[in-house]
Short mmCIF file of C-alpha atoms and ligand atoms in Angstrom, two decimals:
data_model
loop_
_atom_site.label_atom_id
_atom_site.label_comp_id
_atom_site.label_asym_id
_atom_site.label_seq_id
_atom_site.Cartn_x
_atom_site.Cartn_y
_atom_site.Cartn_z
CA UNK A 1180 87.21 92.35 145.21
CA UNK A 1181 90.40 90.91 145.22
CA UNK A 1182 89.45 87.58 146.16
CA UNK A 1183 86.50 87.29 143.98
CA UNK A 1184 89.03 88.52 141.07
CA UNK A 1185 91.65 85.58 142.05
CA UNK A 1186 88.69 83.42 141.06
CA UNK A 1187 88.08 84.61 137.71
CA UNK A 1188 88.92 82.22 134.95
CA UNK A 1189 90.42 81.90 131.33
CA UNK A 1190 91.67 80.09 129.07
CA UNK A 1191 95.36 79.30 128.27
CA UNK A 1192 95.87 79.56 124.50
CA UNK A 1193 99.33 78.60 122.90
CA UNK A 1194 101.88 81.52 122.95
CA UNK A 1195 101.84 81.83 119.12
CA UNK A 1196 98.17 83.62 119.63
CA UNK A 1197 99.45 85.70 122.04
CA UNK A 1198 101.34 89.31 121.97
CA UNK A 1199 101.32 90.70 118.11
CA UNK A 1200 98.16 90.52 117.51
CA UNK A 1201 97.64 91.03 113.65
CA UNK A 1202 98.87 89.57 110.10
CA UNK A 1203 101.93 90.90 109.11
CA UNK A 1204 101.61 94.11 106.74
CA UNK A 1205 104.14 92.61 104.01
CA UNK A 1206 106.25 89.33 104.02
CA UNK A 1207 109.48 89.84 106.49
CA UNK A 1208 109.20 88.69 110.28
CA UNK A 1209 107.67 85.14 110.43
CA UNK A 1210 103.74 85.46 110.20
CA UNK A 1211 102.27 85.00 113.53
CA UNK A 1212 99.25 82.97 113.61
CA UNK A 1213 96.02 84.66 114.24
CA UNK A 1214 92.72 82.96 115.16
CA UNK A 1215 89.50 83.37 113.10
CA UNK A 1216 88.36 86.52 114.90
CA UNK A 1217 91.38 87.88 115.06
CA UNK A 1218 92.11 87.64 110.83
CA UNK A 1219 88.85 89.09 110.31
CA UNK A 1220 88.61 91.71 113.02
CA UNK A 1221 92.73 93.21 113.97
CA UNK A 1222 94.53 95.39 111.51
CA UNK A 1223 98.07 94.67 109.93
CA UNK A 1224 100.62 95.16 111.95
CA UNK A 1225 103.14 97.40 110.78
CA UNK A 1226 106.57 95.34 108.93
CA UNK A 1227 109.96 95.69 110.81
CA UNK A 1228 112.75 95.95 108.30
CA UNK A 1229 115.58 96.45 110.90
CA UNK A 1230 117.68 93.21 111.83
CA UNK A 1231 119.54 94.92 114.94
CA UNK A 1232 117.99 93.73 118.27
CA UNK A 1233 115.46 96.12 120.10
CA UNK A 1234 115.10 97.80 116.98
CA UNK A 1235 111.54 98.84 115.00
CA UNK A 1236 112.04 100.31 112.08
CA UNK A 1237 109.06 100.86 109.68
CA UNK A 1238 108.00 102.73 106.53
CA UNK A 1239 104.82 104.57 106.29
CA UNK A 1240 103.04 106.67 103.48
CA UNK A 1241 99.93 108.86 103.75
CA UNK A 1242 98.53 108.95 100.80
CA UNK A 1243 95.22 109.47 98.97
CA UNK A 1244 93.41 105.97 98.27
CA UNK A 1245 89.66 104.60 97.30
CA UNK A 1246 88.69 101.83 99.80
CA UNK A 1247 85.00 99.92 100.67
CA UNK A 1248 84.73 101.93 103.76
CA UNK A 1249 81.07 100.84 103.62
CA UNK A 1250 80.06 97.94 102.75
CA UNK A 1251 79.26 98.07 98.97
CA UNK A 1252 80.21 101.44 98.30
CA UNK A 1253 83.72 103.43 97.64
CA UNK A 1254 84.85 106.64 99.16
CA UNK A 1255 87.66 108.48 98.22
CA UNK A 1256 90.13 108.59 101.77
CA UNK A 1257 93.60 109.53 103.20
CA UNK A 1258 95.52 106.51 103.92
CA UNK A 1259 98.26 105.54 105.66
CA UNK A 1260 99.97 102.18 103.67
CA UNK A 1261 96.81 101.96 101.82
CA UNK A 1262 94.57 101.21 104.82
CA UNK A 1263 91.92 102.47 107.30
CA UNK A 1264 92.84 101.94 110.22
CA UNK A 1265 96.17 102.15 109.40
CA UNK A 1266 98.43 99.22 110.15
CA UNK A 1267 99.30 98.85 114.14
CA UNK A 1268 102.67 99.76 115.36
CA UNK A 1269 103.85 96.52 117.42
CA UNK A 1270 106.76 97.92 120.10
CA UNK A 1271 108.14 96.07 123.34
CA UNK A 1272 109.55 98.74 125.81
CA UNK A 1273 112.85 99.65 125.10
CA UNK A 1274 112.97 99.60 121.57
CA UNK A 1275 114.71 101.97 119.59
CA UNK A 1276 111.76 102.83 117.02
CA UNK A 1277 112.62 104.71 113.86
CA UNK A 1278 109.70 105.72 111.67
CA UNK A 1279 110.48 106.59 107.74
CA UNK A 1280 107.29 108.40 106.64
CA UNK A 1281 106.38 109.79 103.41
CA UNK A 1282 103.88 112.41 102.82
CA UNK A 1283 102.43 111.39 99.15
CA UNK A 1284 98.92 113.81 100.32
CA UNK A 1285 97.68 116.79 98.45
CA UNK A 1286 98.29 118.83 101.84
CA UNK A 1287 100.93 119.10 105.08
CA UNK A 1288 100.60 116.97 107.78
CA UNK A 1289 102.19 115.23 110.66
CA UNK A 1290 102.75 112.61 112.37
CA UNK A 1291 101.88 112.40 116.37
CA UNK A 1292 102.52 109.73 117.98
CA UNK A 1293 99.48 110.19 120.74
CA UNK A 1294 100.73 109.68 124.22
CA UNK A 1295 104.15 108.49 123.61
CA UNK A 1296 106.86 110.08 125.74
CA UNK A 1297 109.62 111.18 123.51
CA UNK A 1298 111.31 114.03 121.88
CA UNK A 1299 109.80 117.15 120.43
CA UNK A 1300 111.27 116.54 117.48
CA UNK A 1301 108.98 113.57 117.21
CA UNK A 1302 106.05 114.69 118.50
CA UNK A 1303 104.72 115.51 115.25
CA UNK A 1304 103.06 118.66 116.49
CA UNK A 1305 101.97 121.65 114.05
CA UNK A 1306 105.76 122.52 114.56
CA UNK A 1307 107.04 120.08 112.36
CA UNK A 1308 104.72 120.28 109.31
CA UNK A 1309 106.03 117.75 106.36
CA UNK A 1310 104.66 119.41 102.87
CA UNK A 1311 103.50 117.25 100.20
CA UNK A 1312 106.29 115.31 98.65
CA UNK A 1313 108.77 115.12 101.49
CA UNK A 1314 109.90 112.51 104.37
CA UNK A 1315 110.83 112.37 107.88
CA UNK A 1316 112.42 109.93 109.93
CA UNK A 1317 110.59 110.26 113.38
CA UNK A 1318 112.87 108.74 115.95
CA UNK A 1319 112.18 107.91 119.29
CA UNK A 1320 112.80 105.03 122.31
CA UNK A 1321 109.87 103.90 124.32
CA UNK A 1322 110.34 104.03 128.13
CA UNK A 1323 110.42 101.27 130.24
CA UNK A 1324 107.13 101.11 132.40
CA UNK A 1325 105.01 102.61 129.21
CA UNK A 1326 103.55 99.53 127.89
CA UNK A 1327 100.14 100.43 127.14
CA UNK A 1328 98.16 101.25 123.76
CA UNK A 1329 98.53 104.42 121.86
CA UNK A 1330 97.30 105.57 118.92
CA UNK A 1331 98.83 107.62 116.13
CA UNK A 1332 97.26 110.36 113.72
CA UNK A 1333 98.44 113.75 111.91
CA UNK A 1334 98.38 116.94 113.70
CA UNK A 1335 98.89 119.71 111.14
CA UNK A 1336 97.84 123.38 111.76
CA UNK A 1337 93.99 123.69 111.82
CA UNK A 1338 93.48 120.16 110.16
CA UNK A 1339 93.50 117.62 112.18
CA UNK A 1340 89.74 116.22 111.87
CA UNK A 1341 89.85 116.64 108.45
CA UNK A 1342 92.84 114.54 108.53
CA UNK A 1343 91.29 111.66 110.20
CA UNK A 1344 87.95 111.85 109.45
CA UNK A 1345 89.70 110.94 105.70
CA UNK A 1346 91.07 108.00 107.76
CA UNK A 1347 94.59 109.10 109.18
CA UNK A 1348 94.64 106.98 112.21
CA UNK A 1349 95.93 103.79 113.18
CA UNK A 1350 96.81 102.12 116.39
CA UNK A 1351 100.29 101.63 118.75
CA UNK A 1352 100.67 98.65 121.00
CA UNK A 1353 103.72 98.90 123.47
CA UNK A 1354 104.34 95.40 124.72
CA UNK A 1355 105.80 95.04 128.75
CA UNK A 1356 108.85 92.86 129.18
CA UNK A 1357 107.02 91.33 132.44
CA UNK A 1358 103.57 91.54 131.08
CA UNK A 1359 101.40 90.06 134.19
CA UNK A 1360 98.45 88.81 131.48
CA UNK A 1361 99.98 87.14 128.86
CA UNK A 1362 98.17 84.34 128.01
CA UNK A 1363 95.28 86.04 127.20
CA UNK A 1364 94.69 86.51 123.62
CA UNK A 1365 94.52 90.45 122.86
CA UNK A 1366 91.97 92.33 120.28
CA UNK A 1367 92.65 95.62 118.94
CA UNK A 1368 89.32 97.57 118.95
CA UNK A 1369 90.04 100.99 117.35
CA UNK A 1370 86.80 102.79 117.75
CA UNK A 1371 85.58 105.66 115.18
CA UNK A 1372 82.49 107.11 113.13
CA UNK A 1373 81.86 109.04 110.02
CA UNK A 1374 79.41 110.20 107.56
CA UNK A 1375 79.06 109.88 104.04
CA UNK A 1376 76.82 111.53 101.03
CA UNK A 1377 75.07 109.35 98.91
CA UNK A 1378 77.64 108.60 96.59
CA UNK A 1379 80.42 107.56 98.94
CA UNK A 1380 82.59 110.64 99.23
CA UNK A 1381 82.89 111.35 103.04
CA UNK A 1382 80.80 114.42 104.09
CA UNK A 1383 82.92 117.69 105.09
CA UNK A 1384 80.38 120.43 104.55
CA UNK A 1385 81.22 123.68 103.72
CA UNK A 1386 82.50 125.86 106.97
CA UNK A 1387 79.64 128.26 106.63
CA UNK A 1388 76.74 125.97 106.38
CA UNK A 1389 74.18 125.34 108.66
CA UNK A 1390 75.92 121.69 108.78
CA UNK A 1391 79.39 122.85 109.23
CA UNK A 1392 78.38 125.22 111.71
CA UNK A 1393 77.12 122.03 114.15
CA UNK A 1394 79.85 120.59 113.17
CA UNK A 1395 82.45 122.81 114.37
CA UNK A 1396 80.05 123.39 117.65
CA UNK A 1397 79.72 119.45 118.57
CA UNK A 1398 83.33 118.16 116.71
CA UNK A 1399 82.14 116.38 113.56
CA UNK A 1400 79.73 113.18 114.35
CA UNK A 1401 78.99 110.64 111.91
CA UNK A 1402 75.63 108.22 111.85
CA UNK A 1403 78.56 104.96 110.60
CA UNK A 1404 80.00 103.38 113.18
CA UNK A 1405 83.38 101.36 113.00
CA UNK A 1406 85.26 98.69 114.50
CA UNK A 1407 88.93 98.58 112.77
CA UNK A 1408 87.06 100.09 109.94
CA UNK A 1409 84.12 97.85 109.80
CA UNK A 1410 80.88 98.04 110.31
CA UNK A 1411 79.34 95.55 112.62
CA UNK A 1412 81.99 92.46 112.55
CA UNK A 1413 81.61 89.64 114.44
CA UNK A 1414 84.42 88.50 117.08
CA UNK A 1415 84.71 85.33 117.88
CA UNK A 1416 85.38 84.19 121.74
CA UNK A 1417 85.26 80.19 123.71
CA UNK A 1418 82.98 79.88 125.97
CA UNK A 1419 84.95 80.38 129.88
CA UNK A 1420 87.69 82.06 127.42
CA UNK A 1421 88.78 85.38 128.88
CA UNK A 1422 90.05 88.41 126.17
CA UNK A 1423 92.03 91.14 126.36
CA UNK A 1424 91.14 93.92 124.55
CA UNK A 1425 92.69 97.15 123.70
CA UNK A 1426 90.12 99.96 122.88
CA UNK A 1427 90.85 103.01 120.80
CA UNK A 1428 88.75 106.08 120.32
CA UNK A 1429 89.66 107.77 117.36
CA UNK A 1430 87.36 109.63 116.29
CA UNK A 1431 86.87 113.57 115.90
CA UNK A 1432 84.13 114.10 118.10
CA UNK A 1433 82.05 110.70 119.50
CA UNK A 1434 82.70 110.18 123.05
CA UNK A 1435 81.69 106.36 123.21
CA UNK A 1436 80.21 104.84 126.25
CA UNK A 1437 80.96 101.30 125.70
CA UNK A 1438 78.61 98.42 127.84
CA UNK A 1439 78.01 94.33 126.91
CA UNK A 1440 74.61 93.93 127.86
CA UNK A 1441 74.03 91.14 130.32
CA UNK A 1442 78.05 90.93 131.67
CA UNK A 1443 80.50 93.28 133.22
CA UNK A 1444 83.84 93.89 131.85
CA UNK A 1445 87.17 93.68 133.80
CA UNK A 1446 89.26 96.76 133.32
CA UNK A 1447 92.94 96.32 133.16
CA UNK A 1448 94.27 99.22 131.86
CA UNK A 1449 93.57 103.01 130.96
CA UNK A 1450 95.72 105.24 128.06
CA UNK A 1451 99.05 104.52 129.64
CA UNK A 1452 98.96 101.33 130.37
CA UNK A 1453 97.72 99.10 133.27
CA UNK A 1454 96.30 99.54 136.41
CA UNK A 1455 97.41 98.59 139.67
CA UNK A 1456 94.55 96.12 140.45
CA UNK A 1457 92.11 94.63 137.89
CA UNK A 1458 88.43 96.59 138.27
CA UNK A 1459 84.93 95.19 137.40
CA UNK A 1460 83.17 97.64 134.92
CA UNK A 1461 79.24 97.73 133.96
CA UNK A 1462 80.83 100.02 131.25
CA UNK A 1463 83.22 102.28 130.14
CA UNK A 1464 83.41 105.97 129.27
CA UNK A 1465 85.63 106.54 126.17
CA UNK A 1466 86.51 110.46 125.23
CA UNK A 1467 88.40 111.27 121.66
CA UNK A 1468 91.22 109.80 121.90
CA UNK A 1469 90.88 107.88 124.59
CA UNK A 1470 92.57 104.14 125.39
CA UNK A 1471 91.15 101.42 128.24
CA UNK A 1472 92.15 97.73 128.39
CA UNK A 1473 89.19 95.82 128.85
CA UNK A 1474 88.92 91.76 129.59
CA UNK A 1475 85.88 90.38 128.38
CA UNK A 1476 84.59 86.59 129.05
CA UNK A 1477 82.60 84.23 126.49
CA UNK A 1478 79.12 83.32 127.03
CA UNK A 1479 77.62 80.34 127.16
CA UNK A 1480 78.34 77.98 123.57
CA UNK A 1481 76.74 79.01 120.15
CA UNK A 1482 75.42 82.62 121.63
CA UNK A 1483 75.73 86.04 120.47
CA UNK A 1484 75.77 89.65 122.33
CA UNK A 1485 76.66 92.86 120.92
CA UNK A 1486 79.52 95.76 122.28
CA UNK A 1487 76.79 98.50 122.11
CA UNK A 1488 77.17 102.09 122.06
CA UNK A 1489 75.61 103.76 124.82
CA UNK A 1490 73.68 107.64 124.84
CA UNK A 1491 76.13 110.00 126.22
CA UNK A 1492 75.12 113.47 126.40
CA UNK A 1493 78.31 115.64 125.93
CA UNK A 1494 76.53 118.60 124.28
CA UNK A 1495 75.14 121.67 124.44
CA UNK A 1496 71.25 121.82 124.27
CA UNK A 1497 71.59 123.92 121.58
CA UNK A 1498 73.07 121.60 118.98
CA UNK A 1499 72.31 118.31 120.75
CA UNK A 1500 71.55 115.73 117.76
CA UNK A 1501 68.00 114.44 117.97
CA UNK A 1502 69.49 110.96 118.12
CA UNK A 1503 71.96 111.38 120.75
CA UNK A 1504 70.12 108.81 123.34
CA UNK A 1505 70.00 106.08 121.14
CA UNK A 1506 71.27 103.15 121.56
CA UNK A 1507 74.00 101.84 119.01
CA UNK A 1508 75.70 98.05 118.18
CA UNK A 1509 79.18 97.98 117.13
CA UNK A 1510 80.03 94.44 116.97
CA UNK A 1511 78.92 91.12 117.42
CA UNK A 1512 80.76 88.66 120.17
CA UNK A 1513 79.80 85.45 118.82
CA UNK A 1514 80.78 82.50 121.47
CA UNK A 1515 81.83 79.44 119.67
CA UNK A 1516 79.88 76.39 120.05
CA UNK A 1517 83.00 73.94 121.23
CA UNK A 1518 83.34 73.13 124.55
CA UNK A 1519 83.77 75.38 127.50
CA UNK A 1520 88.02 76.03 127.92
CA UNK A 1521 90.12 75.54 130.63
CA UNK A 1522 91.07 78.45 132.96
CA UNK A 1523 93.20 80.10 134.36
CA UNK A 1524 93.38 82.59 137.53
CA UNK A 1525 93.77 86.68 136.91
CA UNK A 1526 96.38 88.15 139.29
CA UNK A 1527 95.12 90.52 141.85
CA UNK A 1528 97.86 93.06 141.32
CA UNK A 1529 99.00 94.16 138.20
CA UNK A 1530 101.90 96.36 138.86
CA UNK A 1531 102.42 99.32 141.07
CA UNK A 1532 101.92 102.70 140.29
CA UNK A 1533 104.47 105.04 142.03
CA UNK A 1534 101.78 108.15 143.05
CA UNK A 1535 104.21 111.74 141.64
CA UNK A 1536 104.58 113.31 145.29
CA UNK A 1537 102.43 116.69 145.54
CA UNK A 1538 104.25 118.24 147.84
CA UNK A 1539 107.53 118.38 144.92
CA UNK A 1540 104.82 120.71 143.35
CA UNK A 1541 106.40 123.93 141.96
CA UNK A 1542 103.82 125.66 140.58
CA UNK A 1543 99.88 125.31 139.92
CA UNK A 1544 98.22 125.99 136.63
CA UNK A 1545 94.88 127.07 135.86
CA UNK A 1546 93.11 126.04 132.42
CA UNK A 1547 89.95 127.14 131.60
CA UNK A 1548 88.28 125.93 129.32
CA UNK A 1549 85.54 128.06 127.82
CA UNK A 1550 83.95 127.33 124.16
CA UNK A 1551 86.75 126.89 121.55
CA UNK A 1552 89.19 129.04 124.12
CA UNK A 1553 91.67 128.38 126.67
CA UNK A 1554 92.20 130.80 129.22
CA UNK A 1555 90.70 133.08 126.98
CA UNK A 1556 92.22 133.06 124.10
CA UNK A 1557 93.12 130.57 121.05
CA UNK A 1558 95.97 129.18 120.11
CA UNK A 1559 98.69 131.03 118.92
CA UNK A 1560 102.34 128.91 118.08
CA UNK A 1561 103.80 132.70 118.30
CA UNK A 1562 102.64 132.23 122.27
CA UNK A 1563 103.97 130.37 125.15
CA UNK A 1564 100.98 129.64 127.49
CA UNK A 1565 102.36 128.05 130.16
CA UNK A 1566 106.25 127.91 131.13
CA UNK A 1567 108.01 125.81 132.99
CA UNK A 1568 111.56 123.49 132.77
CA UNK A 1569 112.36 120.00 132.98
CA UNK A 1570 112.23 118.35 136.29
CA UNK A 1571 109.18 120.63 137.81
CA UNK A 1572 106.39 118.51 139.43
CA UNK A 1573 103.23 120.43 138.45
CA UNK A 1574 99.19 120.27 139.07
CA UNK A 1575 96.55 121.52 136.61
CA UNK A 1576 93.44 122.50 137.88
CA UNK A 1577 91.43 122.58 134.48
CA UNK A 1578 88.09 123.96 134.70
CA UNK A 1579 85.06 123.33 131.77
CA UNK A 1580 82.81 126.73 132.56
CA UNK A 1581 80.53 125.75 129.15
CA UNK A 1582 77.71 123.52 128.90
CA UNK A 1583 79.56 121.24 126.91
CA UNK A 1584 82.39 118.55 127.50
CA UNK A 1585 86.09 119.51 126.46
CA UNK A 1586 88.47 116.69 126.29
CA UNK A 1587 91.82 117.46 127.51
CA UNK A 1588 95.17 116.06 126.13
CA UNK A 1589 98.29 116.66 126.94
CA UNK A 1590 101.37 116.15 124.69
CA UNK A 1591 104.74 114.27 125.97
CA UNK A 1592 103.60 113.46 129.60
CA UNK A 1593 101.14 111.29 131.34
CA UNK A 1594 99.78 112.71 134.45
CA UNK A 1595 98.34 111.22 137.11
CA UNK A 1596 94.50 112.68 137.92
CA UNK A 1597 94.11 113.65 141.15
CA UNK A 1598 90.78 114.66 141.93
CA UNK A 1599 87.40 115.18 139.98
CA UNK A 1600 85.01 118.35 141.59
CA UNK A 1601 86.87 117.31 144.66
CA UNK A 1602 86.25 113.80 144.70
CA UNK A 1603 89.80 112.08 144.80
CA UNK A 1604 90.60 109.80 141.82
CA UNK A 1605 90.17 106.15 143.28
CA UNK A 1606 92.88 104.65 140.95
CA UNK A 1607 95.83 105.54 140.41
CA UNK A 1608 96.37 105.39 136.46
CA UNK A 1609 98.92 107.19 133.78
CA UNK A 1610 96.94 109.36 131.91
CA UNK A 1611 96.92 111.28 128.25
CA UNK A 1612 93.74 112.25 128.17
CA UNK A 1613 90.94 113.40 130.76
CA UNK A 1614 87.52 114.34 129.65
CA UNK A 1615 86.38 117.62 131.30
CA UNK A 1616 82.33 117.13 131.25
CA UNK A 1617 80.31 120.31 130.78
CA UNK A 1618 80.84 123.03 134.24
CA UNK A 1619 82.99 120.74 136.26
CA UNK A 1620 86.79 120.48 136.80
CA UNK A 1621 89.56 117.96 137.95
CA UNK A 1622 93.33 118.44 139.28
CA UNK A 1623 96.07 116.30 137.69
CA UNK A 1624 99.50 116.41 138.58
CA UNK A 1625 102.64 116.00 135.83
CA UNK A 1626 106.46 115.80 135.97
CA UNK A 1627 108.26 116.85 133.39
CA UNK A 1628 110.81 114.15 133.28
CA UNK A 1629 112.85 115.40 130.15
CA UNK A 1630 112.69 116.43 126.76
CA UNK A 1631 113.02 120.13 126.19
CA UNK A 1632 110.76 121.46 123.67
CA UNK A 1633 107.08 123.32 122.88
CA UNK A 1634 103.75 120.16 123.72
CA UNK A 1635 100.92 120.96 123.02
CA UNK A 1636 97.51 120.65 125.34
CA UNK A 1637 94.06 120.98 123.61
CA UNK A 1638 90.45 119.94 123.69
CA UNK A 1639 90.55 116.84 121.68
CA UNK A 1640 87.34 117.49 119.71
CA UNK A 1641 89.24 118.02 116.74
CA UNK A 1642 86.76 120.55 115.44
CA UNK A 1643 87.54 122.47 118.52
CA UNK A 1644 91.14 121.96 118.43
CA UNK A 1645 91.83 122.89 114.78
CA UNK A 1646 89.63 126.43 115.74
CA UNK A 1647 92.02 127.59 118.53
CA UNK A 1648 91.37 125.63 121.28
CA UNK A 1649 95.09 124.53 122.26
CA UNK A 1650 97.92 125.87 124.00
CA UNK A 1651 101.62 125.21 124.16
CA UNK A 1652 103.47 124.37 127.44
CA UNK A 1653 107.43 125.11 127.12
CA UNK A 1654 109.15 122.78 128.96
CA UNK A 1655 112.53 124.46 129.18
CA UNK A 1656 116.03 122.50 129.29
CU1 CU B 202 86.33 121.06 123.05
#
């Protein structure tokens, strides 16, 4: 594999296409450059106002908006700076990153900063609920050996998919400082769907309808799907040029199974960050709120292909839609008709993942997922479900016993997985989130490095999430 990888080709594009990948949200920072695709396809990137060195400091507002979600047609949203998705928060390990948000919405929320090691405080859990009117400063420094891409989205008590599906969600891209990829030119693709009535308002049934009822069995589908909040755009790739992008699944319930008919895709890189050694894909399986890093070549000159949407069948037969196994287009990858580019070679190692030693382990947990409860119960913040203290080495045997998948997510720490029904894990990868399918189980193993505090662990079908199905680890001092 490794040889056949040392072969693979791309192009080299001038650094000024390279690492920050979007317009600039407001005027500031120099504009970087984007390419055609790029300007039509990546969100803003969020404006740094601080001058000091290693230092991102940014101000953000939810607040109610009307956008063209659809093409043609307004909707009344949530927004975060005025836009869905909202604008991308562009780090490099090591910065100190200081966060001045604003909640201008008709409701509390939060802001958590999905799979980001830092400090309660800033985890924007339903601890910290910000009512309508105030601020908070989240505050936090990104750990060296974290580069990867995150996401961020509120996480207020019980409404969370309300909160996004109104379009609370936008993306985080940590930078590394020895990045082994970068001259390839990166693509944010933050994945989500919803689902509108006819006159544009985005569709939250009532609880007790027959529609809310699915809805809070399955986590909240919708027939739209987006690409950065578009439907269908086109990016544009050379021919023999190789991409990097960064997927994002954002939304409340779709598990995406992502495939480019006719090529495979090179996976880099999973929710926290790269892998060790660059794997050939025929497709990828994306849970709620799950990240990969994906390189993708052009075609031949002047021809098209589409990132489809694959059937994945995470439900119960009970509420299974009728359209679940069909097949679904969410962009176009238009190669340019100019001539093929020169390339250059992939390396064969991308850095090395230290595996967290299992025999350090102090205790094991058992999670059981069954539907909407975790161990039997749901959540209660009054509770402490599992307890434990900084510096324990832990492994997590989480079991689905319902005919449905369960995402799991765990605030605050990555985790390594360790084994799936008792087939080992063949790469070693940090890890945020792990889907659990329907009556199967897998072992992961986390250290709690630092950072005191009550983290949260959940299915990540919102639906299920906001109903109960979470628990809180405290990690004592
Ligand atoms: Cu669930």
């Amino acid at each position: 594999m490794s040889k056949m990888l040392m072969l693979l080709t791309v192009l080299v594009l001038p650094a000024t296409l390279v690492a920050p990948s979007g317009p600039r949200e407001t005027s500031g920072a120099p504009a970087i450059k984007p390419d055609a695709g790029a300007l039509a396809l990546n969100p803003p990137l969020l404006a740094n106002i601080s001058k000091r060195p290693k230092t991102v400091e940014v101000n953000l507002t939810a607040a109610v908006a009307r956008l063209e979600l659809q093409p043609g047609v307004m909707s009344e949203v949530f927004a975060y700076n005025g836009h869905v998705p909202g604008p991308t928060l562009d780090l490099r390990e090591g910065d100190h990153v200081i966060i001045h948000f604003r909640n201008e919405l008709p409701e509390p929320t939060t802001v958590h900063w999905h799979g980001i090691h830092l400090p309660f405080e800033s985890d924007g859990s339903p601890f910290h609920p910000i009512k309508p009117g105030e601020s908070k400063d989240y505050d936090f420094t990104v750990r060296p050996g974290t580069a990867g891409t995150y996401w961020y989205h509120p996480h207020p008590d019980q409404r969370t998919g309300f909160a996004i599906g109104k379009g609370l969600f936008g993306a985080i891209v940590v930078h590394a400082a020895d990045d082994p990829l970068p001259q390839l030119a990166e693509k944010l693709l933050i994945l989500s769907d919803n689902r509108f009535l006819q006159d544009g308002a985005i569709d939250f049934p009532e609880p007790a309808s027959h529609h809310g009822s699915i809805d809070e069995e399955n986590g909240r589908e919708g027939p739209v799907l987006f690409v950065n909040g578009q439907v269908m755009p086109t990016l544009r790739i050379r021919s023999g040029e190789m991409q990097r992008w960064r997927v994002v699944n954002s939304s409340a319930g779709r598990i995406f199974r992502i495939a480019l008919p006719g090529q495979t895709m090179i996976q880099v890189g999973t929710d926290g960050g790269l892998l060790e050694k660059p794997i050939e894909v025929k497709e990828v399986l994306l849970a709620t709120g799950e990240r990969a890093e994906l390189l993708v070549r052009g075609g031949a000159p002047g021809t098209k292909t589409a990132l489809q949407n694959l059937p994945y069948d995470r439900y119960s037969p009970q509420t299974r839609p009728a359209d679940w196994n069909v097949t679904r287009d969410l962009l176009t990858l238009e190669t340019t008709a100019g001539p093929t580019v020169r390339p250059v070679a992939i390396p064969a190692a991308l850095r090395k993942i230290i595996p967290l030693d299992t025999t350090k382990v102090t205790a094991v947990r058992q999670i059981v997922f069954g539907q909407g409860i975790i161990n039997g119960h749901t959540m209660d913040m009054a509770r402490v479900d599992v307890s434990t203290h900084v510096g324990a080495t832990e492994i997590w045997e989480i079991t689905n016993i319902v005919g449905m998948d369960h995402p799991f997510h765990l605030h605050g720490f990555q985790f390594q997985v360790l084994d799936r029904d008792g087939v080992r894990e063949p790469h070693l990868a940090w890890k945020d989130m792990l889907n659990i399918p329907k009556h199967s189980s897998a072992r992961i193993i986390v250290r709690y490095d630092d950072y005191p505090g009550k983290w949260m662990f959940h299915c990540h079908i919102l639906d299920h999430e906001d109903h109960g199905m979470m628990g809180v680890l405290e990690v004592k001092p």
